[in-house]
Amino acid sequence: PPPRRPSPRGCFLLWGRTQDGGRLSGSGSLLGQFTAPIIARQAAGGLLEFAHHPKEKTMRLSSDSFKDGAVIPGEFAFCVPAREGHVALSTNLNPHLAWADAPAGTRSFALICHDPDVPSRGDDVNQEGRSVPAELPRVDFFHWVLVDLPASTTAIAPGSHACAVTPHGKPGPDLPDGSRHRINDYTGWFAGDAQMEGNYFGYDGPCPPWNDSIRHRYVFTLFALDIPRVPVEGAFTGQQVRDAIA
């Protein structure tokens, strides 16, 4: 029989965005799907807020690497602004993340980091004398997709999943603790580049177009699941994970 679809027990979202000059800042906001008695309601800006039963705890996601509204250090980015060439490669560490109060019945966690503000066309991206227009439709770019984190996991240490820019990509998908990470979207971005092309598994941080007209957001979403293994195989995509846990 086909594998049973998981039920998302809860999720919490933490997001960062680029500021002027290529700096990154972070904000925290609660999003996701929870079991009753959580009640979702539409909020301004298209985000979801949640009304919580006073006796129920809410899963909390936090980071020591960046705080609400504070600058995300360039050490957690794939590239940083530079005087020559506009950008330079950075140390590309994955940020620290920690969580608490997972829902009862949680058997594993899944983590997705994506940028929802990537240009849908690359004609103007990083082109001298041009800028990416703000009105251009935007698409998701997956920076990190990690599934099957054991239910006992409560934190990810900084630099534990990425500690440098790795030309041709890091290996995967299997990790020592039984979790799996997928190829991120730098795999497609570097296709055809002899110096960089390859399968980029795991985390690779922000590197927004230096000539974009809008700020980019970097969304870290943690899902608590009631199954030990997400039913995706091989070089699965971020969207496939979303579909599998929907």
Tab-separated table of C-alpha atoms in Angstrom, residues 6-212:
chain	number	residue	atom	x	y	z
A	6	PRO	CA	1.799	12.489	7.628
A	7	SER	CA	-0.237	14.855	9.717
A	8	PRO	CA	1.581	18.116	10.499
A	9	ARG	CA	1.394	18.436	14.280
A	10	GLY	CA	2.561	22.020	14.185
A	11	CYS	CA	5.014	24.406	12.660
A	12	PHE	CA	6.754	27.623	13.566
A	13	LEU	CA	8.298	30.084	11.169
A	14	LEU	CA	11.268	32.383	11.582
A	15	TRP	CA	12.221	34.711	8.765
A	16	GLY	CA	15.010	37.027	7.783
A	17	ARG	CA	15.266	39.561	4.997
A	18	THR	CA	17.942	41.487	3.224
A	19	GLN	CA	18.332	45.129	4.068
A	20	ASP	CA	19.935	47.940	2.105
A	21	GLY	CA	23.535	47.158	1.335
A	22	GLY	CA	22.981	43.414	1.375
A	23	ARG	CA	22.746	43.043	5.161
A	24	LEU	CA	20.376	40.430	6.524
A	25	SER	CA	17.891	40.958	9.310
A	26	GLY	CA	15.519	38.580	11.018
A	27	SER	CA	11.996	38.636	12.364
A	28	GLY	CA	9.985	35.950	14.096
A	29	SER	CA	6.358	35.135	13.357
A	30	LEU	CA	4.121	32.189	14.166
A	31	LEU	CA	2.645	30.372	11.174
A	32	GLY	CA	1.443	26.917	10.302
A	33	GLN	CA	-1.112	24.233	10.893
A	34	PHE	CA	-1.902	22.964	14.356
A	35	THR	CA	-4.322	20.429	15.750
A	36	ALA	CA	-7.356	21.665	17.686
A	37	PRO	CA	-7.925	23.761	19.699
A	38	ILE	CA	-5.723	26.095	17.642
A	39	ILE	CA	-7.786	28.456	15.490
A	40	ALA	CA	-6.202	30.090	12.455
A	41	ARG	CA	-7.373	33.444	11.179
A	42	GLN	CA	-6.220	35.542	8.238
A	43	ALA	CA	-4.081	38.502	9.236
A	44	ALA	CA	-2.923	41.587	7.402
A	45	GLY	CA	-0.241	40.847	4.847
A	46	GLY	CA	-1.558	37.372	4.105
A	47	LEU	CA	0.136	35.727	7.092
A	48	LEU	CA	-1.603	33.526	9.600
A	49	GLU	CA	-1.932	34.280	13.271
A	50	PHE	CA	-3.157	31.755	15.789
A	51	ALA	CA	-5.484	31.925	18.745
A	52	HIS	CA	-4.335	29.450	21.362
A	53	HIS	CA	-6.216	27.581	24.061
A	54	PRO	CA	-4.791	28.874	27.359
A	55	LYS	CA	-3.985	25.326	28.526
A	56	GLU	CA	-2.082	24.418	25.353
A	57	LYS	CA	1.610	25.077	24.826
A	58	THR	CA	2.855	26.466	21.535
A	59	MET	CA	5.952	25.082	19.836
A	60	ARG	CA	8.667	27.746	19.870
A	61	LEU	CA	11.535	28.188	17.408
A	62	SER	CA	14.459	30.483	18.190
A	63	SER	CA	17.979	31.249	17.018
A	64	ASP	CA	21.105	32.542	18.715
A	65	SER	CA	22.456	33.460	15.270
A	66	PHE	CA	19.950	36.233	14.618
A	67	LYS	CA	17.224	37.849	16.674
A	68	ASP	CA	13.894	39.402	15.818
A	69	GLY	CA	14.658	42.504	13.767
A	70	ALA	CA	18.443	42.165	14.165
A	71	VAL	CA	21.079	41.803	11.475
A	72	ILE	CA	21.943	38.244	10.416
A	73	PRO	CA	25.753	38.116	10.324
A	74	GLY	CA	27.326	37.518	6.933
A	75	GLU	CA	28.944	34.329	8.260
A	76	PHE	CA	25.583	32.613	7.726
A	77	ALA	CA	25.300	33.750	4.095
A	78	PHE	CA	26.618	32.223	0.877
A	79	CYS	CA	27.873	35.635	-0.229
A	80	VAL	CA	28.348	39.100	1.234
A	81	PRO	CA	28.625	42.566	-0.352
A	82	ALA	CA	32.053	43.471	-1.678
A	83	ARG	CA	33.621	46.632	-3.085
A	84	GLU	CA	34.888	44.772	-6.135
A	85	GLY	CA	32.607	42.459	-8.076
A	86	HIS	CA	29.624	43.459	-5.900
A	87	VAL	CA	29.733	40.237	-3.822
A	88	ALA	CA	32.270	37.815	-2.357
A	89	LEU	CA	31.832	34.264	-1.074
A	90	SER	CA	31.262	34.034	2.665
A	91	THR	CA	31.738	31.344	5.332
A	92	ASN	CA	28.248	29.929	4.658
A	93	LEU	CA	27.599	28.516	8.137
A	94	ASN	CA	24.150	27.173	8.852
A	95	PRO	CA	22.601	29.214	11.680
A	96	HIS	CA	21.801	27.969	15.158
A	97	LEU	CA	18.190	26.908	15.620
A	98	ALA	CA	16.479	25.584	18.742
A	99	TRP	CA	12.919	24.632	19.569
A	100	ALA	CA	10.779	23.551	22.490
A	101	ASP	CA	7.238	22.439	23.380
A	102	ALA	CA	6.676	20.178	20.369
A	103	PRO	CA	3.124	18.782	20.212
A	104	ALA	CA	2.389	15.439	21.860
A	105	GLY	CA	2.757	12.590	19.382
A	106	THR	CA	5.621	14.173	17.440
A	107	ARG	CA	7.760	11.431	15.846
A	108	SER	CA	10.054	13.541	13.657
A	109	PHE	CA	10.766	17.074	12.499
A	110	ALA	CA	11.222	18.601	9.048
A	111	LEU	CA	12.916	21.926	8.387
A	112	ILE	CA	12.605	24.108	5.289
A	113	CYS	CA	14.429	27.363	4.587
A	114	HIS	CA	13.360	29.211	1.473
A	115	ASP	CA	13.501	32.630	-0.134
A	116	PRO	CA	10.064	33.559	-1.569
A	117	ASP	CA	11.397	36.645	-3.346
A	118	VAL	CA	13.573	35.192	-6.107
A	119	PRO	CA	13.004	36.713	-9.585
A	120	SER	CA	10.956	34.465	-11.839
A	121	ARG	CA	13.162	35.541	-14.772
A	122	GLY	CA	16.902	35.999	-14.745
A	123	ASP	CA	17.277	38.516	-17.611
A	124	ASP	CA	18.302	41.393	-15.335
A	125	VAL	CA	19.837	39.460	-12.447
A	126	ASN	CA	23.344	40.687	-11.547
A	127	GLN	CA	23.630	42.670	-14.786
A	128	GLU	CA	25.605	45.912	-14.772
A	129	GLY	CA	23.541	49.017	-15.467
A	130	ARG	CA	20.260	47.176	-14.859
A	131	SER	CA	18.076	46.331	-11.899
A	132	VAL	CA	15.548	43.606	-11.234
A	133	PRO	CA	12.140	45.339	-11.286
A	134	ALA	CA	10.081	45.172	-8.120
A	135	GLU	CA	6.948	44.226	-10.053
A	136	LEU	CA	8.520	41.070	-11.500
A	137	PRO	CA	6.703	37.941	-10.245
A	138	ARG	CA	8.677	36.071	-7.591
A	139	VAL	CA	9.199	32.356	-6.953
A	140	ASP	CA	10.514	30.186	-4.131
A	141	PHE	CA	14.205	29.288	-3.901
A	142	PHE	CA	14.962	26.500	-1.440
A	143	HIS	CA	18.115	27.009	0.632
A	144	TRP	CA	17.716	24.078	3.038
A	145	VAL	CA	15.371	21.100	3.249
A	146	LEU	CA	16.009	18.683	6.110
A	147	VAL	CA	13.667	15.798	6.983
A	148	ASP	CA	13.456	12.864	9.428
A	149	LEU	CA	15.076	14.731	12.306
A	150	PRO	CA	14.549	12.481	15.355
A	151	ALA	CA	11.795	13.568	17.717
A	152	SER	CA	14.404	13.901	20.485
A	153	THR	CA	16.157	16.694	18.560
A	154	THR	CA	15.777	20.143	20.107
A	155	ALA	CA	18.527	22.145	18.409
A	156	ILE	CA	20.853	22.454	15.420
A	157	ALA	CA	24.274	23.859	16.191
A	158	PRO	CA	25.732	26.628	14.017
A	159	GLY	CA	28.070	25.254	11.371
A	160	SER	CA	26.988	21.655	11.996
A	161	HIS	CA	25.404	21.234	8.558
A	162	ALA	CA	27.450	23.726	6.532
A	163	CYS	CA	30.734	25.437	7.328
A	164	ALA	CA	31.927	26.785	3.969
A	165	VAL	CA	30.944	27.279	0.354
A	166	THR	CA	31.667	23.888	-1.226
A	167	PRO	CA	32.173	24.046	-5.000
A	168	HIS	CA	30.175	21.247	-6.702
A	169	GLY	CA	28.122	20.817	-3.528
A	170	LYS	CA	28.101	18.803	-0.314
A	171	PRO	CA	27.306	15.052	-0.357
A	172	GLY	CA	23.908	13.634	0.564
A	173	PRO	CA	21.169	12.827	1.195
A	174	ASP	CA	21.822	10.636	4.266
A	175	LEU	CA	23.152	12.113	7.527
A	176	PRO	CA	24.654	10.317	10.564
A	177	ASP	CA	21.639	10.872	12.846
A	178	GLY	CA	19.242	9.222	10.371
A	179	SER	CA	17.932	12.478	8.957
A	180	ARG	CA	18.159	13.376	5.270
A	181	HIS	CA	18.791	16.615	3.429
A	182	ARG	CA	17.896	17.326	-0.171
A	183	ILE	CA	19.580	19.206	-2.959
A	184	ASN	CA	18.934	22.932	-2.673
A	185	ASP	CA	18.267	25.302	-5.549
A	186	TYR	CA	21.896	26.282	-6.029
A	187	THR	CA	22.003	22.969	-7.920
A	188	GLY	CA	19.982	24.513	-10.740
A	189	TRP	CA	21.551	27.954	-10.419
A	190	PHE	CA	25.070	26.617	-11.022
A	191	ALA	CA	24.125	24.144	-13.759
A	192	GLY	CA	26.529	24.614	-16.665
A	193	ASP	CA	29.144	26.425	-14.557
A	194	ALA	CA	32.256	24.219	-14.783
A	195	GLN	CA	33.715	25.665	-11.569
A	196	MET	CA	30.585	25.307	-9.431
A	197	GLU	CA	28.042	22.889	-10.952
A	198	GLY	CA	27.004	19.836	-8.957
A	199	ASN	CA	24.423	18.575	-6.475
A	200	TYR	CA	24.183	21.006	-3.577
A	201	PHE	CA	22.807	19.009	-0.664
A	202	GLY	CA	21.932	20.613	2.646
A	203	TYR	CA	22.212	24.250	3.662
A	204	ASP	CA	23.613	26.989	1.484
A	205	GLY	CA	22.828	30.485	2.654
A	206	PRO	CA	21.542	33.741	1.159
A	207	CYS	CA	23.066	35.386	-1.885
A	208	PRO	CA	20.348	37.614	-3.353
A	209	PRO	CA	20.900	39.496	-6.612
A	210	TRP	CA	23.009	42.551	-5.845
A	211	ASN	CA	20.837	44.629	-8.177
A	212	ASP	CA	17.378	43.590	-6.975
